[in-house]
Coordinates of C-alpha atoms in Angstrom, one line a residue:
Chain A
M1 CA 227.6 6.5 58.7
N2 CA 227.5 3.8 56.0
L3 CA 224.0 3.2 54.9
S4 CA 224.2 1.8 51.3
R5 CA 221.6 -0.9 51.7
V6 CA 218.6 -1.0 54.1
M7 CA 215.9 -3.7 54.4
I8 CA 212.6 -2.6 56.0
Y9 CA 210.8 -5.8 56.9
G10 CA 207.1 -4.9 57.2
M11 CA 206.3 -1.5 55.7
G12 CA 203.2 0.1 57.0
L13 CA 202.9 3.7 58.4
M14 CA 206.0 3.3 60.6
G15 CA 208.2 1.5 58.1
G16 CA 207.1 3.6 55.2
S17 CA 207.7 6.8 57.1
L18 CA 211.1 5.6 58.1
A19 CA 211.8 4.9 54.4
L20 CA 210.9 8.5 53.6
S21 CA 213.1 9.8 56.4
I22 CA 216.0 7.7 55.0
R23 CA 215.4 9.0 51.5
G24 CA 215.6 12.6 52.9
K25 CA 218.8 12.1 54.9
F26 CA 220.6 9.4 52.9
P27 CA 219.5 9.9 49.3
E28 CA 221.9 7.3 47.9
T29 CA 220.6 4.5 50.1
N30 CA 219.0 1.5 48.3
I31 CA 215.9 0.4 50.2
T32 CA 214.3 -3.0 50.1
A33 CA 210.9 -3.5 51.5
V34 CA 209.3 -6.9 52.5
V35 CA 205.5 -6.9 52.7
R36 CA 202.6 -9.3 52.9
S37 CA 200.1 -7.9 50.4
E38 CA 200.1 -7.0 46.7
K39 CA 198.2 -3.8 47.7
S40 CA 201.1 -2.7 50.0
K41 CA 203.6 -3.5 47.3
H42 CA 201.7 -1.4 44.8
T43 CA 201.4 1.6 47.2
I44 CA 205.1 1.4 48.1
L45 CA 206.2 1.3 44.5
S46 CA 203.9 4.1 43.4
K47 CA 205.0 6.3 46.4
K48 CA 208.6 5.3 45.7
L49 CA 209.1 4.3 49.3
A50 CA 211.5 1.5 48.4
N51 CA 213.7 0.6 45.4
H52 CA 212.7 -3.1 45.6
V53 CA 209.6 -4.7 47.1
V54 CA 209.5 -8.4 47.9
L55 CA 206.3 -10.3 48.9
Q56 CA 206.9 -12.4 52.0
S57 CA 205.2 -15.3 50.3
E58 CA 207.6 -15.2 47.4
M59 CA 210.7 -15.3 49.5
E60 CA 212.8 -17.8 51.5
L61 CA 214.7 -16.2 54.3
P62 CA 216.5 -13.1 53.0
D63 CA 220.3 -13.0 53.0
W64 CA 220.5 -10.6 55.9
S65 CA 224.2 -10.0 55.4
N66 CA 223.4 -8.1 52.2
Y67 CA 222.2 -5.1 54.3
D68 CA 223.9 -2.5 56.5
L69 CA 220.7 -2.1 58.5
V70 CA 217.6 -4.3 58.8
V71 CA 214.5 -2.8 60.4
F72 CA 211.8 -5.0 61.7
S73 CA 208.5 -3.1 61.5
T74 CA 206.0 -5.9 62.1
P75 CA 204.1 -6.9 65.2
V76 CA 206.3 -8.3 68.1
E77 CA 204.9 -11.8 67.6
S78 CA 206.3 -12.1 64.2
I79 CA 209.6 -10.5 65.2
L80 CA 209.9 -13.3 67.8
K81 CA 209.7 -15.9 65.0
I82 CA 212.4 -14.2 63.0
I83 CA 215.0 -13.7 65.7
P84 CA 216.2 -17.4 65.7
T85 CA 217.0 -17.1 62.0
L86 CA 219.4 -14.2 62.3
P87 CA 223.1 -14.6 61.5
K88 CA 225.5 -14.9 64.5
S89 CA 228.3 -13.0 62.8
G90 CA 228.7 -10.1 60.3
N91 CA 228.2 -6.4 60.4
T92 CA 224.5 -6.0 59.7
I93 CA 222.8 -3.9 62.4
F94 CA 219.3 -5.2 63.4
I95 CA 216.7 -3.0 65.0
D96 CA 212.9 -3.3 65.5
L97 CA 210.2 -0.7 66.2
G98 CA 208.2 -2.8 68.6
S99 CA 205.9 -1.2 71.2
T100 CA 206.9 -3.7 73.9
K101 CA 210.5 -4.8 74.7
E102 CA 210.7 -7.6 77.3
T103 CA 209.7 -10.5 75.1
T104 CA 211.8 -9.3 72.2
V105 CA 214.9 -8.6 74.3
T106 CA 214.5 -12.0 76.1
A107 CA 214.4 -13.8 72.7
V108 CA 217.5 -11.9 71.5
E109 CA 219.4 -12.7 74.7
S110 CA 218.5 -16.3 74.7
Y111 CA 219.4 -16.7 71.0
Y112 CA 222.8 -15.0 71.2
G113 CA 223.7 -16.0 74.7
T114 CA 227.2 -14.6 75.5
Q115 CA 228.0 -14.0 71.8
T116 CA 228.4 -10.4 70.8
H117 CA 225.8 -9.2 68.3
N118 CA 224.3 -6.1 66.7
Y119 CA 220.6 -6.3 67.7
I120 CA 219.3 -3.1 69.4
S121 CA 215.6 -2.9 70.2
T122 CA 214.1 0.6 69.6
H123 CA 210.7 2.2 70.2
P124 CA 210.0 5.4 68.4
M125 CA 207.2 7.1 70.3
C126 CA 205.0 8.2 67.5
G127 CA 202.3 6.9 65.3
S128 CA 198.9 7.9 64.2
E129 CA 195.3 6.5 64.1
Q130 CA 196.0 5.9 60.4
A131 CA 197.8 2.8 59.2
G132 CA 199.4 1.4 56.1
P133 CA 202.2 2.7 53.7
D134 CA 199.6 5.1 52.2
A135 CA 199.7 7.1 55.4
A136 CA 203.5 7.4 55.5
V137 CA 205.0 10.9 56.1
E138 CA 208.6 12.0 56.0
N139 CA 208.6 13.9 59.3
L140 CA 206.9 11.3 61.5
Y141 CA 210.1 10.9 63.6
V142 CA 211.2 14.5 63.8
D143 CA 211.4 15.8 67.3
K144 CA 210.0 12.5 68.7
L145 CA 211.4 10.4 71.4
C146 CA 213.0 7.1 70.4
I147 CA 213.6 4.7 73.3
L148 CA 216.7 2.4 72.9
T149 CA 217.0 -0.9 74.7
K150 CA 220.3 -2.8 74.5
P151 CA 220.1 -6.5 75.0
N152 CA 222.9 -8.2 76.9
S153 CA 225.9 -8.9 74.6
A154 CA 224.9 -6.3 72.0
S155 CA 228.0 -4.5 71.0
G156 CA 228.6 -0.9 72.3
T157 CA 229.4 0.2 68.8
S158 CA 226.0 -1.0 67.5
L159 CA 224.2 0.9 70.3
E160 CA 226.1 4.1 69.3
W161 CA 225.4 3.5 65.6
V162 CA 221.7 3.1 66.2
R163 CA 221.6 6.1 68.5
S164 CA 223.3 8.2 65.7
F165 CA 220.9 6.8 63.1
W166 CA 217.8 7.9 65.0
E167 CA 219.3 11.3 65.8
R168 CA 220.1 11.8 62.1
V169 CA 216.4 10.9 61.3
G170 CA 215.5 13.8 63.7
S171 CA 214.5 11.9 66.9
W172 CA 216.0 12.4 70.4
T173 CA 216.9 9.2 72.2
I174 CA 217.0 7.8 75.7
E175 CA 218.0 4.3 76.9
M176 CA 215.8 2.1 79.0
D177 CA 216.1 -1.5 80.0
S178 CA 213.3 -3.7 78.8
K179 CA 211.4 -4.1 82.1
S180 CA 211.5 -0.3 82.8
H181 CA 210.3 0.3 79.2
D182 CA 207.3 -2.1 79.4
E183 CA 206.3 -1.0 82.9
T184 CA 206.5 2.7 82.1
L185 CA 204.7 2.3 78.8
A186 CA 201.9 0.2 80.5
Y187 CA 201.2 3.2 82.7
L188 CA 201.7 6.0 80.2
S189 CA 200.3 4.4 77.0
H190 CA 198.7 1.0 77.3
L191 CA 196.5 1.7 80.4
P192 CA 195.2 5.0 78.8
H193 CA 194.1 3.1 75.7
V194 CA 192.2 0.6 77.9
V195 CA 190.6 3.3 80.0
S196 CA 189.5 5.3 77.0
T197 CA 187.9 2.2 75.4
I198 CA 186.1 1.2 78.7
L199 CA 184.9 4.7 79.3
V200 CA 183.1 4.7 75.9
N201 CA 181.6 1.3 76.5
V202 CA 180.4 2.3 80.0
A203 CA 178.5 5.3 78.5
G204 CA 177.3 3.1 75.7
A205 CA 175.8 0.6 78.2
N206 CA 173.9 3.2 80.1
F207 CA 170.3 3.2 78.9
R208 CA 169.3 6.8 79.7
T209 CA 172.6 8.2 78.3
M210 CA 172.1 6.4 75.0
Q211 CA 168.4 7.3 74.9
E212 CA 169.4 11.0 75.1
V213 CA 172.3 10.6 72.7
T214 CA 170.3 8.8 70.0
G215 CA 167.5 11.3 70.3
I216 CA 169.5 14.2 68.8
S217 CA 171.7 14.7 65.8
K218 CA 174.5 16.7 67.4
P219 CA 176.9 15.6 70.2
I220 CA 175.7 16.3 73.8
T221 CA 179.2 16.5 75.1
G222 CA 182.0 19.0 74.8
G223 CA 185.7 18.7 74.6
G224 CA 186.2 16.6 77.7
F225 CA 184.5 13.5 76.4
R226 CA 185.9 14.1 72.9
D227 CA 189.5 14.1 74.2
M228 CA 188.9 11.1 76.5
S229 CA 187.4 9.0 73.7
R230 CA 189.8 9.8 70.9
I231 CA 191.9 6.7 71.2
A232 CA 189.0 4.4 72.2
G233 CA 188.7 1.3 70.1
S234 CA 191.5 2.3 67.8
N235 CA 193.7 -0.2 66.0
P236 CA 192.4 -3.4 67.6
E237 CA 195.0 -5.7 66.0
M238 CA 197.9 -3.6 67.1
W239 CA 196.6 -3.1 70.6
I240 CA 195.6 -6.7 71.2
S241 CA 199.1 -7.7 70.2
I242 CA 200.6 -5.1 72.6
F243 CA 198.4 -6.2 75.5
K244 CA 199.3 -9.8 74.9
E245 CA 203.1 -9.0 75.0
N246 CA 202.7 -6.8 78.1
K247 CA 199.9 -8.5 80.0
D248 CA 201.6 -8.6 83.4
F249 CA 202.5 -4.9 83.6
L250 CA 199.2 -3.9 82.1
R251 CA 197.3 -6.0 84.6
K252 CA 199.3 -4.4 87.4
S253 CA 198.5 -0.9 86.1
I254 CA 194.8 -1.8 85.9
D255 CA 194.8 -3.2 89.4
D256 CA 196.3 0.1 90.6
F257 CA 193.7 2.1 88.7
I258 CA 190.8 0.0 90.2
F259 CA 192.3 0.5 93.6
Q260 CA 192.5 4.3 93.3
L261 CA 189.1 4.6 91.6
T262 CA 187.5 2.5 94.3
E263 CA 189.0 4.8 97.0
F264 CA 187.4 7.8 95.1
R265 CA 184.1 6.0 94.8
D266 CA 184.0 5.4 98.5
L267 CA 184.1 9.2 99.0
L268 CA 180.6 9.3 97.3
K269 CA 179.0 6.7 99.6
P270 CA 175.4 7.7 100.5
D271 CA 176.0 7.3 104.2
S272 CA 179.4 8.8 104.6
P273 CA 180.2 12.6 104.9
F274 CA 181.4 14.2 101.6
D275 CA 185.2 14.7 102.2
E276 CA 185.9 17.8 100.1
N277 CA 189.5 18.1 101.5
K278 CA 190.4 14.6 100.4
M279 CA 189.0 15.3 96.9
R280 CA 190.8 18.6 96.7
S281 CA 194.1 16.9 97.6
L282 CA 193.5 14.3 94.8
W283 CA 192.9 17.1 92.3
E284 CA 196.0 19.0 93.4
L285 CA 198.1 15.8 93.3
A286 CA 196.9 15.2 89.7
Q287 CA 197.9 18.8 88.7
S288 CA 201.4 18.2 89.9
N289 CA 201.7 14.7 88.4
K290 CA 200.3 16.0 85.1
E291 CA 202.8 18.8 85.0
E292 CA 205.7 16.4 85.7
I293 CA 204.7 13.7 83.2
R294 CA 203.7 16.1 80.4
K295 CA 206.5 18.6 81.2
S296 CA 203.9 21.3 81.0
K297 CA 200.6 22.3 82.6
Chain B
M1 CA 161.8 39.7 72.8
N2 CA 161.8 42.4 75.5
L3 CA 165.2 42.5 77.2
S4 CA 165.6 45.9 78.7
R5 CA 167.1 44.9 82.0
V6 CA 169.1 41.8 82.8
M7 CA 170.8 40.8 86.0
I8 CA 173.6 38.3 85.9
Y9 CA 174.1 37.0 89.4
G10 CA 177.7 35.8 89.6
M11 CA 179.9 36.9 86.7
G12 CA 182.9 34.6 85.9
L13 CA 183.7 33.1 82.5
M14 CA 180.1 31.9 81.9
G15 CA 178.3 35.0 83.1
G16 CA 180.8 37.3 81.6
S17 CA 180.6 35.6 78.2
L18 CA 176.8 35.7 78.3
A19 CA 177.0 39.5 79.0
L20 CA 179.1 39.9 75.9
S21 CA 176.7 37.8 73.8
I22 CA 173.8 39.9 75.1
R23 CA 175.7 43.1 74.2
G24 CA 176.1 41.7 70.7
K25 CA 172.5 40.7 70.1
F26 CA 170.7 43.2 72.2
P27 CA 172.8 46.4 72.3
E28 CA 170.2 48.4 74.2
T29 CA 170.1 46.0 77.1
N30 CA 171.1 47.4 80.5
I31 CA 173.1 44.7 82.4
T32 CA 173.6 44.5 86.1
A33 CA 176.3 42.2 87.5
V34 CA 176.4 40.9 91.1
V35 CA 179.9 39.6 92.2
R36 CA 181.8 38.8 95.3
S37 CA 185.2 40.4 94.8
E38 CA 186.5 43.9 94.1
K39 CA 188.8 42.3 91.6
S40 CA 185.9 40.9 89.5
K41 CA 184.1 44.2 89.8
H42 CA 187.1 46.0 88.5
T43 CA 187.6 43.6 85.6
I44 CA 183.9 43.7 84.6
L45 CA 183.8 47.5 84.6
S46 CA 187.1 47.8 82.6
K47 CA 185.9 45.1 80.1
K48 CA 182.5 46.9 80.0
L49 CA 180.7 43.5 80.6
A50 CA 178.0 45.2 82.6
N51 CA 176.5 48.7 83.1
H52 CA 176.4 48.3 86.9
V53 CA 178.3 46.1 89.2
V54 CA 177.1 45.4 92.7
L55 CA 179.2 43.6 95.4
Q56 CA 177.2 40.9 97.1
S57 CA 178.4 42.1 100.5
E58 CA 177.0 45.6 99.8
M59 CA 173.5 44.4 98.9
E60 CA 170.4 43.2 100.6
L61 CA 168.3 41.0 98.4
P62 CA 167.8 42.6 95.0
D63 CA 164.4 43.7 93.8
W64 CA 164.1 40.9 91.3
S65 CA 161.0 42.4 89.7
N66 CA 163.2 45.2 88.2
Y67 CA 164.6 42.8 85.6
D68 CA 163.2 41.0 82.6
L69 CA 165.7 38.2 83.0
V70 CA 167.8 37.1 86.0
V71 CA 170.7 34.6 85.3
F72 CA 172.2 32.7 88.2
S73 CA 175.7 31.9 87.3
T74 CA 177.1 30.7 90.6
P75 CA 177.7 27.2 92.0
V76 CA 174.5 25.2 92.5
E77 CA 174.9 25.3 96.3
S78 CA 174.5 29.0 96.4
I79 CA 171.6 28.9 93.9
L80 CA 169.8 26.6 96.3
K81 CA 170.0 29.2 98.9
I82 CA 168.6 32.0 96.7
I83 CA 165.6 30.1 95.3
P84 CA 163.4 30.5 98.5
T85 CA 163.8 34.3 98.2
L86 CA 162.4 34.6 94.7
P87 CA 159.0 36.4 94.1
K88 CA 156.0 34.2 93.6
S89 CA 154.4 36.6 91.0
G90 CA 155.6 38.9 88.3
N91 CA 157.0 38.6 84.8
T92 CA 160.7 38.2 85.6
I93 CA 162.2 35.1 83.9
F94 CA 164.8 33.2 86.0
I95 CA 167.4 30.9 84.7
D96 CA 170.5 29.3 86.0
L97 CA 173.6 27.9 84.2
G98 CA 174.2 25.0 86.7
S99 CA 176.0 21.9 85.7
T100 CA 173.6 19.6 87.6
K101 CA 169.8 19.9 87.6
E102 CA 168.2 17.6 90.1
T103 CA 168.8 19.5 93.3
T104 CA 168.0 22.8 91.7
V105 CA 164.8 21.6 90.1
T106 CA 163.7 19.9 93.3
A107 CA 164.3 23.1 95.2
V108 CA 162.3 25.1 92.6
E109 CA 159.4 22.6 92.7
S110 CA 159.2 22.4 96.4
Y111 CA 159.3 26.2 96.7
Y112 CA 156.6 27.0 94.1
G113 CA 154.4 23.9 94.6
T114 CA 151.5 24.1 92.2
Q115 CA 151.9 27.8 91.6
T116 CA 152.8 28.8 88.1
H117 CA 156.3 30.4 87.8
N118 CA 159.0 31.5 85.4
Y119 CA 162.0 29.5 86.5
I120 CA 163.7 27.4 83.8
S121 CA 166.9 25.6 84.6
T122 CA 169.5 25.6 81.7
H123 CA 172.9 24.1 81.1
P124 CA 175.0 25.5 78.3
M125 CA 177.5 22.8 77.4
C126 CA 180.6 24.8 77.1
G127 CA 183.3 26.2 79.3
S128 CA 187.0 26.3 79.3
E129 CA 189.9 25.5 81.6
Q130 CA 190.1 29.2 82.2
A131 CA 187.9 30.9 84.8
G132 CA 186.9 34.5 85.8
P133 CA 185.4 37.4 83.9
D134 CA 188.8 38.1 82.4
A135 CA 188.5 35.0 80.3
A136 CA 185.0 36.0 79.0
V137 CA 184.5 35.7 75.2
E138 CA 181.6 36.8 73.1
N139 CA 181.2 33.6 71.0
L140 CA 181.4 31.1 73.9
Y141 CA 177.8 30.0 73.4
V142 CA 177.7 30.0 69.6
D143 CA 176.9 26.6 68.1
K144 CA 176.9 24.9 71.5
L145 CA 174.2 22.8 73.0
C146 CA 172.1 24.3 75.8
I147 CA 170.0 21.8 77.7
L148 CA 166.7 23.1 79.1
T149 CA 165.0 21.6 82.1
K150 CA 161.5 22.7 82.9
P151 CA 160.4 22.3 86.5
N152 CA 156.8 21.4 87.2
S153 CA 154.5 24.4 87.2
A154 CA 156.9 26.5 85.1
S155 CA 154.8 28.3 82.5
G156 CA 155.0 27.1 78.9
T157 CA 155.6 30.7 77.8
S158 CA 158.7 31.0 80.0
L159 CA 160.1 27.8 78.5
E160 CA 159.6 29.2 75.0
W161 CA 161.0 32.5 75.9
V162 CA 164.2 30.9 77.4
R163 CA 164.5 28.6 74.3
S164 CA 164.3 31.7 72.0
F165 CA 166.8 33.6 74.2
W166 CA 169.4 30.8 73.9
E167 CA 168.8 30.4 70.2
R168 CA 169.3 34.2 69.7
V169 CA 172.6 33.9 71.6
G170 CA 173.6 31.2 69.0
S171 CA 173.1 27.9 70.9
W172 CA 170.9 25.0 69.9
T173 CA 168.6 23.7 72.5
I174 CA 167.2 20.4 73.7
E175 CA 164.9 19.6 76.7
M176 CA 165.8 17.0 79.3
D177 CA 164.1 16.2 82.6
S178 CA 166.4 16.7 85.6
K179 CA 167.2 13.0 86.3
S180 CA 168.0 12.3 82.7
H181 CA 170.2 15.3 82.6
D182 CA 172.2 14.4 85.7
E183 CA 172.5 10.7 84.8
T184 CA 173.6 11.4 81.2
L185 CA 176.1 14.1 82.3
A186 CA 177.5 11.7 84.9
Y187 CA 178.4 9.3 82.2
L188 CA 179.5 11.8 79.5
S189 CA 181.2 14.5 81.6
H190 CA 181.6 13.9 85.3
L191 CA 183.0 10.3 85.0
P192 CA 185.5 11.3 82.3
H193 CA 186.9 14.0 84.6
V194 CA 187.3 11.5 87.5
V195 CA 188.9 8.9 85.2
S196 CA 191.4 11.4 83.8
T197 CA 192.4 12.6 87.2
I198 CA 192.8 9.0 88.6
L199 CA 194.8 8.0 85.5
V200 CA 197.3 10.7 86.1
N201 CA 197.6 9.8 89.8
V202 CA 198.0 6.1 89.0
A203 CA 201.0 6.8 86.7
G204 CA 202.3 9.3 89.4
A205 CA 202.2 6.5 92.0
N206 CA 204.2 4.1 89.9
F207 CA 207.8 4.2 91.1
R208 CA 209.5 3.1 87.8
T209 CA 207.3 5.3 85.6
M210 CA 208.1 8.4 87.7
Q211 CA 211.8 7.5 87.8
E212 CA 211.9 7.4 84.0
V213 CA 209.8 10.5 83.7
T214 CA 211.9 12.6 86.1
G215 CA 215.1 11.5 84.4
I216 CA 214.5 13.4 81.2
S217 CA 213.5 16.8 80.2
K218 CA 211.0 16.0 77.5
P219 CA 207.7 14.1 77.8
I220 CA 208.0 10.3 77.2
T221 CA 204.5 9.9 76.0
G222 CA 202.7 11.0 72.8
G223 CA 199.3 12.2 72.0
G224 CA 197.3 9.4 73.8
F225 CA 198.4 10.4 77.3
R226 CA 198.3 14.1 76.5
D227 CA 194.6 13.8 75.5
M228 CA 193.7 11.5 78.3
S229 CA 195.2 13.9 80.9
R230 CA 194.1 17.3 79.6
I231 CA 191.1 17.6 82.0
A232 CA 192.9 15.9 85.0
G233 CA 192.9 17.9 88.1
S234 CA 191.2 20.9 86.5
N235 CA 189.0 23.4 88.4
P236 CA 188.8 21.6 91.7
E237 CA 186.3 23.9 93.3
M238 CA 183.9 23.6 90.4
W239 CA 184.2 19.8 90.1
I240 CA 183.9 19.1 93.8
S241 CA 180.7 21.1 93.8
I242 CA 179.4 19.1 90.8
F243 CA 180.3 15.7 92.3
K244 CA 178.6 16.7 95.6
E245 CA 175.4 17.6 93.7
N246 CA 175.5 14.5 91.5
K247 CA 177.0 12.0 93.8
D248 CA 174.5 9.2 93.3
F249 CA 174.6 9.1 89.5
L250 CA 178.4 9.6 89.6
R251 CA 178.8 6.7 92.0
K252 CA 176.7 4.5 89.8
S253 CA 178.8 5.4 86.7
I254 CA 182.0 4.6 88.6
D255 CA 180.6 1.3 89.7
D256 CA 179.8 0.5 86.1
F257 CA 183.3 1.5 85.1
I258 CA 184.9 -0.6 87.7
F259 CA 182.8 -3.6 86.7
Q260 CA 183.7 -3.3 83.0
L261 CA 187.4 -2.7 83.8
T262 CA 187.5 -5.7 86.1
E263 CA 186.1 -7.8 83.3
F264 CA 188.8 -6.6 81.0
R265 CA 191.5 -7.1 83.7
D266 CA 190.4 -10.7 84.0
L267 CA 191.2 -11.3 80.3
L268 CA 194.9 -10.7 81.4
K269 CA 195.0 -13.2 84.2
P270 CA 198.3 -15.2 84.1
D271 CA 196.6 -18.6 84.2
S272 CA 193.8 -18.0 81.7
P273 CA 194.0 -18.1 77.9
F274 CA 194.3 -14.8 76.2
D275 CA 190.9 -14.3 74.6
E276 CA 191.6 -12.1 71.5
N277 CA 188.1 -12.5 70.2
K278 CA 186.6 -11.1 73.4
M279 CA 189.0 -8.1 73.2
R280 CA 188.3 -7.5 69.6
S281 CA 184.6 -7.4 70.3
L282 CA 185.2 -4.8 73.1
W283 CA 187.2 -2.7 70.7
E284 CA 184.6 -2.9 67.9
L285 CA 181.9 -2.0 70.4
A286 CA 183.8 1.0 71.5
Q287 CA 184.2 2.1 67.9
S288 CA 180.4 2.1 67.4
N289 CA 179.6 3.6 70.7
K290 CA 182.1 6.4 70.1
E291 CA 180.7 7.1 66.7
E292 CA 177.1 7.3 68.1
I293 CA 178.0 9.5 71.1
R294 CA 180.4 11.8 69.2
K295 CA 178.3 11.8 66.0
S296 CA 181.5 11.2 64.1
K297 CA 184.3 8.7 64.0

């Protein structure tokens, strides 16, 4: 695998961690980072995440063909703006690390049309509540899933190259088309973030709860609430951008959630009998769904 | 504190762990356990959780006055049946470990009327996904919150005795009236369990999600889904009993949740502008609510 020159466009936690992984596996690789702030530039140079750091404001469009691999590690919205500037020939492989796929893949497909290209969209399923290159760690991608999405007209060799690249970094890979990716992630990732945030705000809006909470110096609740609120309100800029890109599937998942929760609520109506069997079957169904989705109890 | 003889009526994880705590702090205390199954009896004797174990089926009503402290560690429904059998005089202190308070406290108040008594309802805020005396551990109550609810006509000395008892066991205590307890716990504990269970079932009902999930041997999702699903479907018998006792406050909390989630869903309508500021303010509100409720970020 030839990896002499890599550009990482946008270097926060994800891009910075990828730089460290590349340093570990391909010590000869020359890494160029493109960032927006002087602060990031300073961090990247002092942590030696890249050999060169360029500020976005100081640069015209880069000469993409100088690189074996270009990694877009910025929000999807800004990737969409870059796609129409990419070269239509050459051997450079392009990947992004975006959390949604449909808008990116559609942009790639409409830009390249029937022309063969080397753009593979990827989604490494990892991250952290921390952000920025300061938080970068070498093993972020080790033993994590990386989802690969191949746009129409992407070459088969580029897909295999990208698959090998992620496997060398330590990830395991699967392929999904862009719609399956965005729908599945709506249910398994985006909806849980919304639900956690709303849960905290519902408790926060209840007068008696907050009166009790503010009256004491220790938390009232145990592990259940702590787990259910961990991701609440995290990373607003990142999540708002994800919700915007995936709003249709997210809305559908919320509608499904409201439907099922309303059915449960109706079991608690004052004038209807308390249907323990129905509740028990919902609990048992959740046990088996949980085991299947988490691949463990 | 005189604690020569204690009866623990119902000895699973909670009662068994309390027996171990008492053994640690009051080594001279003679503990009697009342249980339903031969299997529990066997476990309790082999783990030396109690000096005597009586099967419920072998026993008429116990002579409560033989004990300094009686602890009811059974579901609330069965506590409600026992309350009308308690003595109306004597020095025995009665407590329960029930997860809801209003039905228990109402039963105590209607039984004793204006007569002074020694029944204090308590709720140690701990537990585990495990159950049964086998899972009992000595430090379960250490550094945990125990909520004390004093029914009308309970003596002030019994309240202080019970407070000291829990503090000796290692818990820190606060007082709440029964309605505040049940409403607060609906929002901070019961609703989160419902939401976690529904979340897993919503994902489980989505065809594309489950198609992707069943196609691979490792979990697709990272820490967010794992945290949000940990309590899903757990302990059906215990939770169904809690929901039954607290159905009005739980229904109210679900209605609040559906209301706020519907407001969020409406931000994703296909024909309305995407209001990033509104979303950002929801996320920031969640950050501050979370910090206040968890007493940490």
